[in-house]
Coordinates of C-alpha atoms in Angstrom, one line a residue:
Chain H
X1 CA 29.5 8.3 -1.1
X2 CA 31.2 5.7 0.8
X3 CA 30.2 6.4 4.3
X4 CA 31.8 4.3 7.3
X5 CA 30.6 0.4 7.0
X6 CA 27.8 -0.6 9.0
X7 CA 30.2 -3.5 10.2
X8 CA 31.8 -2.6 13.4
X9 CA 35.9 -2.1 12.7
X10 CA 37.8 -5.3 13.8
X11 CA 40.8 -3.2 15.3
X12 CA 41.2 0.6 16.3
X13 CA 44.1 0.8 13.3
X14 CA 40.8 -0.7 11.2
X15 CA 38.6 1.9 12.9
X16 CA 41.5 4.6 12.0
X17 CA 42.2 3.4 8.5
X18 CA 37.9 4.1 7.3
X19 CA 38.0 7.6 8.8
X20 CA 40.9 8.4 7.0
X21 CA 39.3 7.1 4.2
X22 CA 36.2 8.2 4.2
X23 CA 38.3 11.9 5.0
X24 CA 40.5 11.1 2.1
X25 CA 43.6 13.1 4.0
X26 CA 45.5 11.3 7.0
X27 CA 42.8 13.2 9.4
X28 CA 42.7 11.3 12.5
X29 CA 46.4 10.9 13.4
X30 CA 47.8 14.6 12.7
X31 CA 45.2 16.0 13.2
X32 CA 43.3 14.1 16.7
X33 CA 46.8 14.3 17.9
X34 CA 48.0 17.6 17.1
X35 CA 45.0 19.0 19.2
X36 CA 44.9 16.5 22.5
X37 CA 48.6 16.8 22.9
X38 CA 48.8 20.2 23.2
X39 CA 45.2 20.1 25.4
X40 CA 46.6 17.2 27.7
X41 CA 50.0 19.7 28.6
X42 CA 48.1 22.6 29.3
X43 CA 46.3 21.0 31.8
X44 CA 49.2 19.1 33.7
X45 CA 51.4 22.6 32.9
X46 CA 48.0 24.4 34.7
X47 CA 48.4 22.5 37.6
X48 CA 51.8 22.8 37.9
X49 CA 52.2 26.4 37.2
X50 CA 49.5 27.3 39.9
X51 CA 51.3 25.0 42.5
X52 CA 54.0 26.6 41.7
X53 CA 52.5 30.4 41.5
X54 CA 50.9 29.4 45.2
X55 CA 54.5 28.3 46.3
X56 CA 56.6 30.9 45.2
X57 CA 54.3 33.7 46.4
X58 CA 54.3 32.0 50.0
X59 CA 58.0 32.2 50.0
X60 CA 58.3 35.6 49.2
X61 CA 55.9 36.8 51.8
X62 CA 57.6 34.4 54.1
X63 CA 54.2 31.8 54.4
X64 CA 54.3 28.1 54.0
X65 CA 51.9 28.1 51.8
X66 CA 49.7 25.1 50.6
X67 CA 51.0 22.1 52.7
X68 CA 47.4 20.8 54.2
X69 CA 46.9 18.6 50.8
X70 CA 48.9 15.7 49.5
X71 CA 52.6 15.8 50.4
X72 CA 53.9 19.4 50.2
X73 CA 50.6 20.4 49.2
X74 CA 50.9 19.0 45.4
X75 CA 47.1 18.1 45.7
X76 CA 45.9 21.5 46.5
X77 CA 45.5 22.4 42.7
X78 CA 43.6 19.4 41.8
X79 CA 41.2 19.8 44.8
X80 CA 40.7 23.2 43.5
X81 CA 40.2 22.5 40.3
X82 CA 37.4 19.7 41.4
X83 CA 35.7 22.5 43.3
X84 CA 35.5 24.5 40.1
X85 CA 34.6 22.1 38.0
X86 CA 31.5 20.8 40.3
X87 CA 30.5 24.5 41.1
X88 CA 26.9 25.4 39.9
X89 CA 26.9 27.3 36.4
X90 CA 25.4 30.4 37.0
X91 CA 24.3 33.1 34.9
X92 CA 23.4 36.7 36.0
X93 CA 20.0 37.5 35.1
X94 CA 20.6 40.6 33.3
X95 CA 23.9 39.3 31.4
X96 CA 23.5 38.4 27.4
X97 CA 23.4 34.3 27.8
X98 CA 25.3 34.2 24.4
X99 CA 28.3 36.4 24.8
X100 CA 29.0 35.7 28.5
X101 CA 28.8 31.8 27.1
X102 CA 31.1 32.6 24.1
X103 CA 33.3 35.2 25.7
X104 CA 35.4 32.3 27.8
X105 CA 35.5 29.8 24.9
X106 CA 36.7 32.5 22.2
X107 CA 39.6 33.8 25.2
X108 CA 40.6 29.8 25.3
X109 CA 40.3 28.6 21.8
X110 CA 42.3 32.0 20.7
X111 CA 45.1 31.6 23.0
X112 CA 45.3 27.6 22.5
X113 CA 45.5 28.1 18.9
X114 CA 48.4 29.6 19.4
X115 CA 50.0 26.2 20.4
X116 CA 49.6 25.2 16.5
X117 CA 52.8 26.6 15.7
X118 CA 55.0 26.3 18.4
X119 CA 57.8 24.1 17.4
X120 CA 58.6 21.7 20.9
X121 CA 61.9 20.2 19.5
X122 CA 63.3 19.5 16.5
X123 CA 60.6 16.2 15.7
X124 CA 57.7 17.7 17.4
X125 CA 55.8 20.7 15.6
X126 CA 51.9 21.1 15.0
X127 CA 51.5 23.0 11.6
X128 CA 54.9 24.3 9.8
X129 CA 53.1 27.6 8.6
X130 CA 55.4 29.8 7.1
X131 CA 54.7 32.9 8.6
X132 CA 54.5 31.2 12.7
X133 CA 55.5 33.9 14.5
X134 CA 53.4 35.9 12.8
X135 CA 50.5 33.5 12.7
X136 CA 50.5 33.2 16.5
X137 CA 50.3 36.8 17.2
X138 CA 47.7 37.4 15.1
X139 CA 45.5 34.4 16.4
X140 CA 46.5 35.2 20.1
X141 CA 45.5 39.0 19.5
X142 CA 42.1 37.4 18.9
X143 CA 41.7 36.9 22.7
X144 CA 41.4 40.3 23.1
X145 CA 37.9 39.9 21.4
X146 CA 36.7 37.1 24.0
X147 CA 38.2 39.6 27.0
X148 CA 35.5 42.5 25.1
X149 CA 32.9 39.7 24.7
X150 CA 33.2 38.4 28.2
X151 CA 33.2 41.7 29.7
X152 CA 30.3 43.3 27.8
X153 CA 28.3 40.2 28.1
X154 CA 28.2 40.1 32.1
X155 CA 26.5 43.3 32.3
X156 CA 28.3 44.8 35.2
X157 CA 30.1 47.5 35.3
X158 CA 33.4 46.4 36.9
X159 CA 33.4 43.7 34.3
X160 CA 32.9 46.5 31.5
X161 CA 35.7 48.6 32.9
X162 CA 38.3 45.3 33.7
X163 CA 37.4 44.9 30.0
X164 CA 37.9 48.0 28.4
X165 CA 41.3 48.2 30.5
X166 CA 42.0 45.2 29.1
X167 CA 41.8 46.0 25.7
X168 CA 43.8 49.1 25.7
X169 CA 46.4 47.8 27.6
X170 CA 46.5 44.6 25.4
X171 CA 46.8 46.6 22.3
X172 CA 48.9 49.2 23.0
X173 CA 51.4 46.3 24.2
X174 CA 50.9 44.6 21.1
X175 CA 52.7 46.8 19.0
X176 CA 56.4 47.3 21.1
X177 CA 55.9 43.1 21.4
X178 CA 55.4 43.0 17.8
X179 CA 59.0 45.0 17.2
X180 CA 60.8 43.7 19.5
X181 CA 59.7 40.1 17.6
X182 CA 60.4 42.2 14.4
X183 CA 63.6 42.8 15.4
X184 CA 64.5 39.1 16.2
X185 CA 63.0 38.1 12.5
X186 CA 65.3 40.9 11.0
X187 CA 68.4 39.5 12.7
X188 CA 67.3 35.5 11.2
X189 CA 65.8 36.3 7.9
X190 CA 62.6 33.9 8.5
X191 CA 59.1 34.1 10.1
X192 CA 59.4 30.2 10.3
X193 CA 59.8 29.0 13.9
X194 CA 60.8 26.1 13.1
X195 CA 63.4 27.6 10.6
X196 CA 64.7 30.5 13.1
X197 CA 64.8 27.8 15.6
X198 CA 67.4 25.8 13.4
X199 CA 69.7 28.9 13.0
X200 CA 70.6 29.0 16.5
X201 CA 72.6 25.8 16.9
X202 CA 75.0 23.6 15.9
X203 CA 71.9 22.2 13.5
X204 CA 72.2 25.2 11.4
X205 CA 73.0 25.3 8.0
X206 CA 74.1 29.3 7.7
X207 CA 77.6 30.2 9.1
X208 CA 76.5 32.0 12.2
X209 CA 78.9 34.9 13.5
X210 CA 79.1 36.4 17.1
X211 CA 76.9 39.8 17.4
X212 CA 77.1 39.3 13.6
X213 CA 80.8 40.5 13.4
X214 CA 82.4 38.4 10.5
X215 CA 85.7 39.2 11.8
X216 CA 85.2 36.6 14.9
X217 CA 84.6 34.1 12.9
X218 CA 81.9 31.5 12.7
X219 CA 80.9 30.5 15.4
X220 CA 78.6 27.3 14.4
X221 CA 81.1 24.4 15.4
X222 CA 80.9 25.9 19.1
X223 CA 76.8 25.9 19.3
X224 CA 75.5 26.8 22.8
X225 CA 74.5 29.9 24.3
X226 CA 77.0 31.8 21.7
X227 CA 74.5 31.0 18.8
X228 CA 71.5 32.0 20.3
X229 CA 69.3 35.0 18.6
X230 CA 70.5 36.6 21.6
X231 CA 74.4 37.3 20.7
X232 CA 73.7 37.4 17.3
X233 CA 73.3 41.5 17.2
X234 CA 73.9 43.5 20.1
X235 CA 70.8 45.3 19.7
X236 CA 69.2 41.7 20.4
X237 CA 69.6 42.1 24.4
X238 CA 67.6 45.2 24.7
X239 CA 64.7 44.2 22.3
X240 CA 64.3 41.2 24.5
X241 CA 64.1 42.9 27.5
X242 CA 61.2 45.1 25.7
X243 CA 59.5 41.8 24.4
X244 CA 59.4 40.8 27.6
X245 CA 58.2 43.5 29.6
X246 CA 55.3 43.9 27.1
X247 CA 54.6 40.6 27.4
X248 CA 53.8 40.6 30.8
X249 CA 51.2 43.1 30.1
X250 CA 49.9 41.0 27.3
X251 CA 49.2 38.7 29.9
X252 CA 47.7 41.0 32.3
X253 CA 50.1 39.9 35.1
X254 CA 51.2 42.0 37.5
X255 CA 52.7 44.9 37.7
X256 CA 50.3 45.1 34.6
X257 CA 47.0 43.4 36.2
X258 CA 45.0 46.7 36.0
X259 CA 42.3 44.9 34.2
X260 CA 41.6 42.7 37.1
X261 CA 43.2 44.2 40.2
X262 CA 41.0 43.5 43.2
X263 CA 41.4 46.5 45.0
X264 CA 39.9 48.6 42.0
X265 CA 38.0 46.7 40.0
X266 CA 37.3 43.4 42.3
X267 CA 38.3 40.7 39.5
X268 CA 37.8 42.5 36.7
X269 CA 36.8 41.5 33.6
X270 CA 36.0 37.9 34.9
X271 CA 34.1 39.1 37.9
X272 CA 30.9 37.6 37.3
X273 CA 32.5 34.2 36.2
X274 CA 32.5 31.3 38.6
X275 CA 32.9 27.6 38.2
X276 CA 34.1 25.8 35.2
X277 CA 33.6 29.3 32.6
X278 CA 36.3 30.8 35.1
X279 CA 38.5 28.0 35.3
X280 CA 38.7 28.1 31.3
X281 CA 39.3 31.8 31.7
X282 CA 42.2 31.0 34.1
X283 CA 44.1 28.2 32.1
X284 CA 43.6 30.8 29.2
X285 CA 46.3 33.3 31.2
X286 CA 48.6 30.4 32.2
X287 CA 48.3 29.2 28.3
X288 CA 49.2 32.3 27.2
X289 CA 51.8 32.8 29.2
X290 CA 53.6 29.5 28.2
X291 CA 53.4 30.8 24.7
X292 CA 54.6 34.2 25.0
X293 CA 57.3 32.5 27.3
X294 CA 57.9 29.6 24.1
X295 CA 58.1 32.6 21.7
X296 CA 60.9 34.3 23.7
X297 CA 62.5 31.4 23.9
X298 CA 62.6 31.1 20.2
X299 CA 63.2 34.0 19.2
X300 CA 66.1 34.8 21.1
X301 CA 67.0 32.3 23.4
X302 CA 68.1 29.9 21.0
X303 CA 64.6 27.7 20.3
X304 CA 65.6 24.0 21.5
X305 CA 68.6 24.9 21.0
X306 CA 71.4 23.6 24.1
X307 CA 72.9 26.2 26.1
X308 CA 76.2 23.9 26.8
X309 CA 78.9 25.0 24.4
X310 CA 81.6 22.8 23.2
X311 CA 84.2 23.3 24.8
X312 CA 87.4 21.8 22.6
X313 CA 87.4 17.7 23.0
X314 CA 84.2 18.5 25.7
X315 CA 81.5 18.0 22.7
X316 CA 78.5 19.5 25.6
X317 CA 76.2 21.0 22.3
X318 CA 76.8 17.7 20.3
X319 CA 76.1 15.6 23.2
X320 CA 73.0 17.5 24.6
X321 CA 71.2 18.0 20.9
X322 CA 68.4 16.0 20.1
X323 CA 65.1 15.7 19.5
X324 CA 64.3 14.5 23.8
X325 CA 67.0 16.9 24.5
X326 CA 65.4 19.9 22.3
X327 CA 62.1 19.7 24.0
X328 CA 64.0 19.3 27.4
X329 CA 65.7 22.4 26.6
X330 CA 62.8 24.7 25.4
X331 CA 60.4 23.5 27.7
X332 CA 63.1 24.6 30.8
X333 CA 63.2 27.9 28.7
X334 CA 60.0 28.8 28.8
X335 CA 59.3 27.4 32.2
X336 CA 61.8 29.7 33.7
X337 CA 60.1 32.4 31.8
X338 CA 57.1 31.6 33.5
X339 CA 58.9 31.4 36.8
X340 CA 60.6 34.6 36.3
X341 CA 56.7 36.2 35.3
X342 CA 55.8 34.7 39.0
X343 CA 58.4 36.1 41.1
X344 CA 57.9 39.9 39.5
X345 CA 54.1 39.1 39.7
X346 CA 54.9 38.5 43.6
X347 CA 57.6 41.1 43.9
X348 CA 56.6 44.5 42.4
X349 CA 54.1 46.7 43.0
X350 CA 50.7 47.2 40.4
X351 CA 51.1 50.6 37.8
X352 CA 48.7 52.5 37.3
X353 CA 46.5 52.8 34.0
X354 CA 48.1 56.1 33.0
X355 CA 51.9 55.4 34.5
X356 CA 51.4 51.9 32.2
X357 CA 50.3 53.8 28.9
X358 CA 52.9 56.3 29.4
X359 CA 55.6 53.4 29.7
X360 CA 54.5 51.5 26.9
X361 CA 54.2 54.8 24.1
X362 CA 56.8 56.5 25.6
X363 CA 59.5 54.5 26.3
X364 CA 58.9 51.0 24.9
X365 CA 57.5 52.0 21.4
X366 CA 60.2 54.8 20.6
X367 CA 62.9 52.1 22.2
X368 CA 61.7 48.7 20.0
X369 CA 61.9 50.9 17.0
X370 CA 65.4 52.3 17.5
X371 CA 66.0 48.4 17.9
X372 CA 64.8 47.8 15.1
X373 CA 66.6 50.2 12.6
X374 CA 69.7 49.2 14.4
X375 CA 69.0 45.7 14.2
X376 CA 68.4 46.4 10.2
X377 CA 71.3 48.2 10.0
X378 CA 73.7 46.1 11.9
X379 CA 72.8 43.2 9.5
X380 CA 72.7 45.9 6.2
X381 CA 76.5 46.7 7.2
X382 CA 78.1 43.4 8.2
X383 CA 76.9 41.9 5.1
Chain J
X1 CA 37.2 16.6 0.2
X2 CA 38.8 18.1 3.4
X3 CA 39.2 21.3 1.0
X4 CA 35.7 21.4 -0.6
X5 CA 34.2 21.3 2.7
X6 CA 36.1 23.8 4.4
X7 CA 35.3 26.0 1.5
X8 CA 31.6 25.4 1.9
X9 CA 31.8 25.6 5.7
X10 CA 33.8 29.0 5.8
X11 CA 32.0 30.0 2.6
X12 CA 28.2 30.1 4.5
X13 CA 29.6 31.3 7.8
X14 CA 31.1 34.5 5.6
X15 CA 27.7 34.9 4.2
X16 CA 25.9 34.3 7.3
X17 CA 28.0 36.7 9.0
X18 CA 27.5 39.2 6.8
X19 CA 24.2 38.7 6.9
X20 CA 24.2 39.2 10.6
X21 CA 26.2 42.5 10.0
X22 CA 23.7 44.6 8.6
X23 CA 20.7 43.1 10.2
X24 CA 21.6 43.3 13.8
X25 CA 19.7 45.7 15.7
X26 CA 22.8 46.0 19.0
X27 CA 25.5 47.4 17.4
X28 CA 27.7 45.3 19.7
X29 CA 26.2 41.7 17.6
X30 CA 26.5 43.8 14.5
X31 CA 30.6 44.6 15.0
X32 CA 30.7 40.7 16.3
X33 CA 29.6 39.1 13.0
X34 CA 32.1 41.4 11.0
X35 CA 34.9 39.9 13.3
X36 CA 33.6 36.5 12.3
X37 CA 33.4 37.4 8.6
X38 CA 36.4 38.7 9.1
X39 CA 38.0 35.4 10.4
X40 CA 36.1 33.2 8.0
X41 CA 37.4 34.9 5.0
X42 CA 40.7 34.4 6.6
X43 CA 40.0 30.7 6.6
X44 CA 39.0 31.0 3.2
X45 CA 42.7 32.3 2.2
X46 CA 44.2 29.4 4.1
X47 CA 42.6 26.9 2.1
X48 CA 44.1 28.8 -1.2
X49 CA 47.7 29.0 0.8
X50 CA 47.8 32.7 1.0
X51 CA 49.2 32.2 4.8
X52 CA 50.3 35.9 4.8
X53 CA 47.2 37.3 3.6
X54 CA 45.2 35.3 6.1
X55 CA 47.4 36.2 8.7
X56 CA 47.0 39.7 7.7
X57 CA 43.5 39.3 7.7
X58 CA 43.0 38.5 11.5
X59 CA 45.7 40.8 12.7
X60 CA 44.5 44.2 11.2
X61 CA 41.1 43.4 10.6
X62 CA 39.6 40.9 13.3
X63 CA 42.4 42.1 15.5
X64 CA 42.9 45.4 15.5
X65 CA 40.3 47.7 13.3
X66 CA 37.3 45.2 15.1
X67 CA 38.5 45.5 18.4
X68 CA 38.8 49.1 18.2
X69 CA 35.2 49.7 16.9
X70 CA 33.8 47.4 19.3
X71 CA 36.0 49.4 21.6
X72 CA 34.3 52.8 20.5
X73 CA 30.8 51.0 20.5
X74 CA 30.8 49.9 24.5
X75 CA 32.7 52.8 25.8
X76 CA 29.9 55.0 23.9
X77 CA 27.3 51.9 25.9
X78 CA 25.3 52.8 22.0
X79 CA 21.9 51.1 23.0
X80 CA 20.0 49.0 20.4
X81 CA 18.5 50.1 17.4
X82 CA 14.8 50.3 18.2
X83 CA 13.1 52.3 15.7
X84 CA 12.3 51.1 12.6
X85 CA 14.7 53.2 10.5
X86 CA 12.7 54.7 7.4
X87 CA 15.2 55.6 4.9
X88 CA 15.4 59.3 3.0
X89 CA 15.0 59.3 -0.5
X90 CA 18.8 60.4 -0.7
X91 CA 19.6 57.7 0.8
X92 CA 17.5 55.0 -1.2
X93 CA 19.2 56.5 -4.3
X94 CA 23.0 56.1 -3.1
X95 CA 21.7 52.8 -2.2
X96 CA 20.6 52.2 -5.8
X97 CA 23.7 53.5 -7.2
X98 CA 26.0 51.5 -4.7
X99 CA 24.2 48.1 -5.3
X100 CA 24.3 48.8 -9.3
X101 CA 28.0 48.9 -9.2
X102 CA 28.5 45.9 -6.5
X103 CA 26.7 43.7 -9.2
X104 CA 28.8 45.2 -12.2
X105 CA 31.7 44.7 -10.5
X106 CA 30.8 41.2 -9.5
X107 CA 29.7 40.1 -13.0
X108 CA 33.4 41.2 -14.0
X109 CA 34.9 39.1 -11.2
X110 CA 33.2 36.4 -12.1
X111 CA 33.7 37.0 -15.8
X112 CA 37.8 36.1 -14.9
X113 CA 38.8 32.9 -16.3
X114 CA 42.1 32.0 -15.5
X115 CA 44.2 30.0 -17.3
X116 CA 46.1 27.2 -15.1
X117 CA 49.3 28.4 -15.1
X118 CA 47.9 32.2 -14.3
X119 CA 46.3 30.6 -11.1
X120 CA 49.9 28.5 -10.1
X121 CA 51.4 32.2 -10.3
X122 CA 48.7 33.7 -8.4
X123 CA 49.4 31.2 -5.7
X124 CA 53.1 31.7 -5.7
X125 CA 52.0 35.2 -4.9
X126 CA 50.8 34.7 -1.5
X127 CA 54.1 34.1 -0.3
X128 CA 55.6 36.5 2.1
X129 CA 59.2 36.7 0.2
X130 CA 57.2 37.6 -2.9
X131 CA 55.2 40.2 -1.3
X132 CA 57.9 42.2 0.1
X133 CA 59.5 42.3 -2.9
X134 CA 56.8 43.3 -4.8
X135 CA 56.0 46.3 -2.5
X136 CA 59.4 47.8 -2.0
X137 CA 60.8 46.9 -5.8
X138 CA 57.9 47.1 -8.3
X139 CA 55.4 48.8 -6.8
X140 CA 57.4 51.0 -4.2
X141 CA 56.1 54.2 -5.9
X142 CA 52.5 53.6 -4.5
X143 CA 53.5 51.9 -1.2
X144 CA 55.3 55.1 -0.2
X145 CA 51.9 57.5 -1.5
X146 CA 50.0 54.8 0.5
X147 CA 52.4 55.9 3.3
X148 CA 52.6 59.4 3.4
X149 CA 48.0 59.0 2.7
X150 CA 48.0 57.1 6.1
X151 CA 50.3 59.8 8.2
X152 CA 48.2 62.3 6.8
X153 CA 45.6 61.0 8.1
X154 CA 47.2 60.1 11.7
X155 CA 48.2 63.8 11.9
X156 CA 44.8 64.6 11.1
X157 CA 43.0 62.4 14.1
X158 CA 46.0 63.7 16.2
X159 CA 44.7 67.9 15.4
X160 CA 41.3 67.0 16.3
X161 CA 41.4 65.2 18.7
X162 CA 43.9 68.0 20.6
X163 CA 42.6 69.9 22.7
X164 CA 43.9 73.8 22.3
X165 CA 44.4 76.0 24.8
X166 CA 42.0 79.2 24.5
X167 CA 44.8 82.4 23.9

């Protein structure tokens, strides 16, 4: 076997070119890249998103919030983050050293291997896998495994309880999430993001029709908000709005923070976690909810897709398509999402456990599957 | 290479998991190694580009069937297994009848050659389009028993878990 020569490389493409070799399979590039990419954004996104979090909740309780560090406070992350990351690493005496260890690492590699799939713009895309939607709720679902791990391992019982919350709340939200999602594959035929992204612009291929109605006409040429997932079946609107309630409780943000809500359980599944094991648990939430914002995005708002219509000689989708533009477009997407998740995090008040599993079996199941048999339908008939 | 490794790689974490399964003494590490086995079989789909299957395999499996046992197995707070369990003799012999048929049915497996073109078909298989079809044109029949099996049995879990009112 042909190992990497003893002779150092006499250029980084050098050094590149014998790993792939000695790999046989172009490794190092798509591969290296595909995974510090993603990790590098999540990090910057973190910092941003709890900036921002800090922000908007001082505005709506009418505080400044954090101005002390750096102009407008911009710093205050970072010198929050250093704190965490140079806290002491401890471990409870009774707690099981290998699950409250793995418990944070399986929460962050599940939800980060979600990011494989998410297609960024119509160049950038980690892994086309067939079945992405599917794919990344199965492997974010897996989180729910770390949550058990995490809380289990800690040996307390407010940890136990944040994590059995957890669970059943997670799960029970998993399945009107998964048909509202259904619903959105019915209405564009693939599983592919990459694909379903495609059919919502001017890039697409199909004719597309408004609400599906032939009679309208297609639609394609005009491209913009009218070709989004979103307008392609009536029924759309409503299973989003299910999607994204549930998706909110997928994410254990308020109103559906049960698991950890301070006044009941202190922190809840995460109570016992401090320093750099916490701050993984915490850019796990803010991960996840970038991809549960992404996949709302692409599934019915249109992907990377522009929301500028053209407007007869005003070419606004032809001009603002792209592959900079598309991940312009479904980063604002999903950012908004996030802001949106913030402000009802900020604005409404917690459920409670019972009140949240009556609205999710109740209300949002029975509703996501009337979606989807109309959704079914309405494409069956206009065939 | 990348694929032969994988396959080794996934191939002893299966075994080692499964392994771990059935000698763990917490119930809570026991459930844990299945989810791992789980996952690792999973893996071992991937690298013969069954995406569905493997997909399937995390979210029913590692996902949802897992989780729920581990559920059951905290909320219950089952402590560890400390006695050395001393099987009965009924038990020894269903063990002796179960392990006689794993190894015939494994000899059969492993007495399946396929043929090349067999195996291309059997990877076209693991497509998603071609699964669907398969379930709701060829073998709808037994889909729908499998459905009406699976009510059954939610209806059943639903009556005993209910609690009735005393007349």
């Amino acid at each position: 076997m042909k190992i990497l020569n003893v002779i150092p490389p006499a250029s980084v493409q050098q050094f590149f070119e014998r790993i792939t070799q000695f790999l046989g399979y172009d490794f190092i590039p798509g591969t290296v890249l595909s995974v510090l990419i993603p990790i590098g954004f999540i990090a910057i996104y973190a910092l941003l998103a709890v900036y921002v979090e800090r922000k908007v909740s001082a505005f709506i309780q009418d505080r400044v919030g954090p101005i002390e560090v750096g102009p407008y406070g911009l710093l205050q992350t970072i010198a929050d983050i250093t704190k965490l990351l140079t806290k002491e690493d401890i471990v409870p005496k009774n707690a099981d050293k290998v699950l409250f260890t793995a418990g944070p690492i399986v929460i962050f590699s599940a939800v980060f291997a979600g990011w494989a799939a998410l297609p960024f713009s119509p160049a950038f895309l980690g892994s086309a896998v067939t079945v992405g939607v599917f794919y990344i709720m199965a492997i974010v679902s897996i989180d729910v495994v770390g949550v058990l791990m995490a809380g289990w391992g800690q040996n307390n019982k407010y940890a136990l309880y944040g994590a059995i919350r957890a669970v059943a709340q997670i799960i029970s939200y998993e399945i009107p999430a998964g048909l509202a999602i259904l619903t959105a594959v019915v209405a564009s035929g693939s599983l592919n993001l990459q694909e379903i992204s495609y059919q919502q612009g001017i890039l697409s291929k199909e004719p597309i029709y408004l609400f599906g109605i032939k009679a309208l006409g297609d639609v394609r040429h005009i491209g913009g908000i009218i070709t989004w997932n979103i307008l392609q079946s009536p029924i759309l609107i409503l299973a989003y709005v299910i999607y994204f309630i549930a998706s909110l409780a997928e994410c254990n943000r308020a109103p559906f923070d049960i698991p950890e809500g301070e006044s009941e359980l202190v922190a809840g599944f995460h109570v016992e976690y401090g320093g750099f094991k916490f701050a993984v648990v915490f850019l796990a939430e803010y991960a996840m909810m970038f991809i549960v914002g992404t996949i709302a995005a692409v599934m019915f708002l249109g992907g990377w897709n522009t929301i500028l219509p053209n407007i007869g000689p005003v070419k606004l989708a032809d001009w603002t398509t792209g592959p900079i533009w598309g991940a312009f477009w479904i980063l604002s997407k999903t950012l908004f999402a996030i802001f949106v998740h913030i402000w009802i995090r900020w604005t409404l008040p917690r459920l409670r456990a019972d009140q949240l599993m009556n609205l999710c079996w109740k209300v949002l199941t029975p509703a996501a599957f009337i979606c989807l048999i109309v959704a079914t339908l309405w494409k069956m008939l206009s065939l | 290479m990348l694929s032969t490794f994988l396959f080794w790689f996934l191939s002893v974490i299966a075994i080692a998991a499964a392994i771990g399964t059935i000698t763990a003494r917490n119930p809570v590490f026991s459930a844990l190694s299945l989810v791992l086995n789980f996952f690792a079989l999973a893996g071992l789909y991937l690298t013969l580009q069954a995406e569905f299957i493997a997909v399937i395999q995390v979210i029913v499996y590692a996902g949802a069937i897992m989780v729920l046992f581990l559920f059951v197995i905290m909320l219950l707070n089952l402590g560890s297994d400390s006695k050395d369990a001393i099987a009965s003799k009924l038990q020894m012999g269903l063990a002796i009848i179960a392990g006689g048929g794993f190894v015939l049915m494994m000899t059969r497996i492993f007495m399946i050659q396929l043929e090349p073109n067999k195996k291309q078909s059997v990877l076209m298989n693991g497509k998603v389009e071609k699964i669907g079809e398969w379930l709701l044109k060829d073998y709808v029949f037994p889909f729908e028993i499998i459905s009406v099996i699976l009510l059954a049995s939610l209806v059943g879990a639903i009556l005993i878990a209910k609690k009735y009112k005393a007349h």
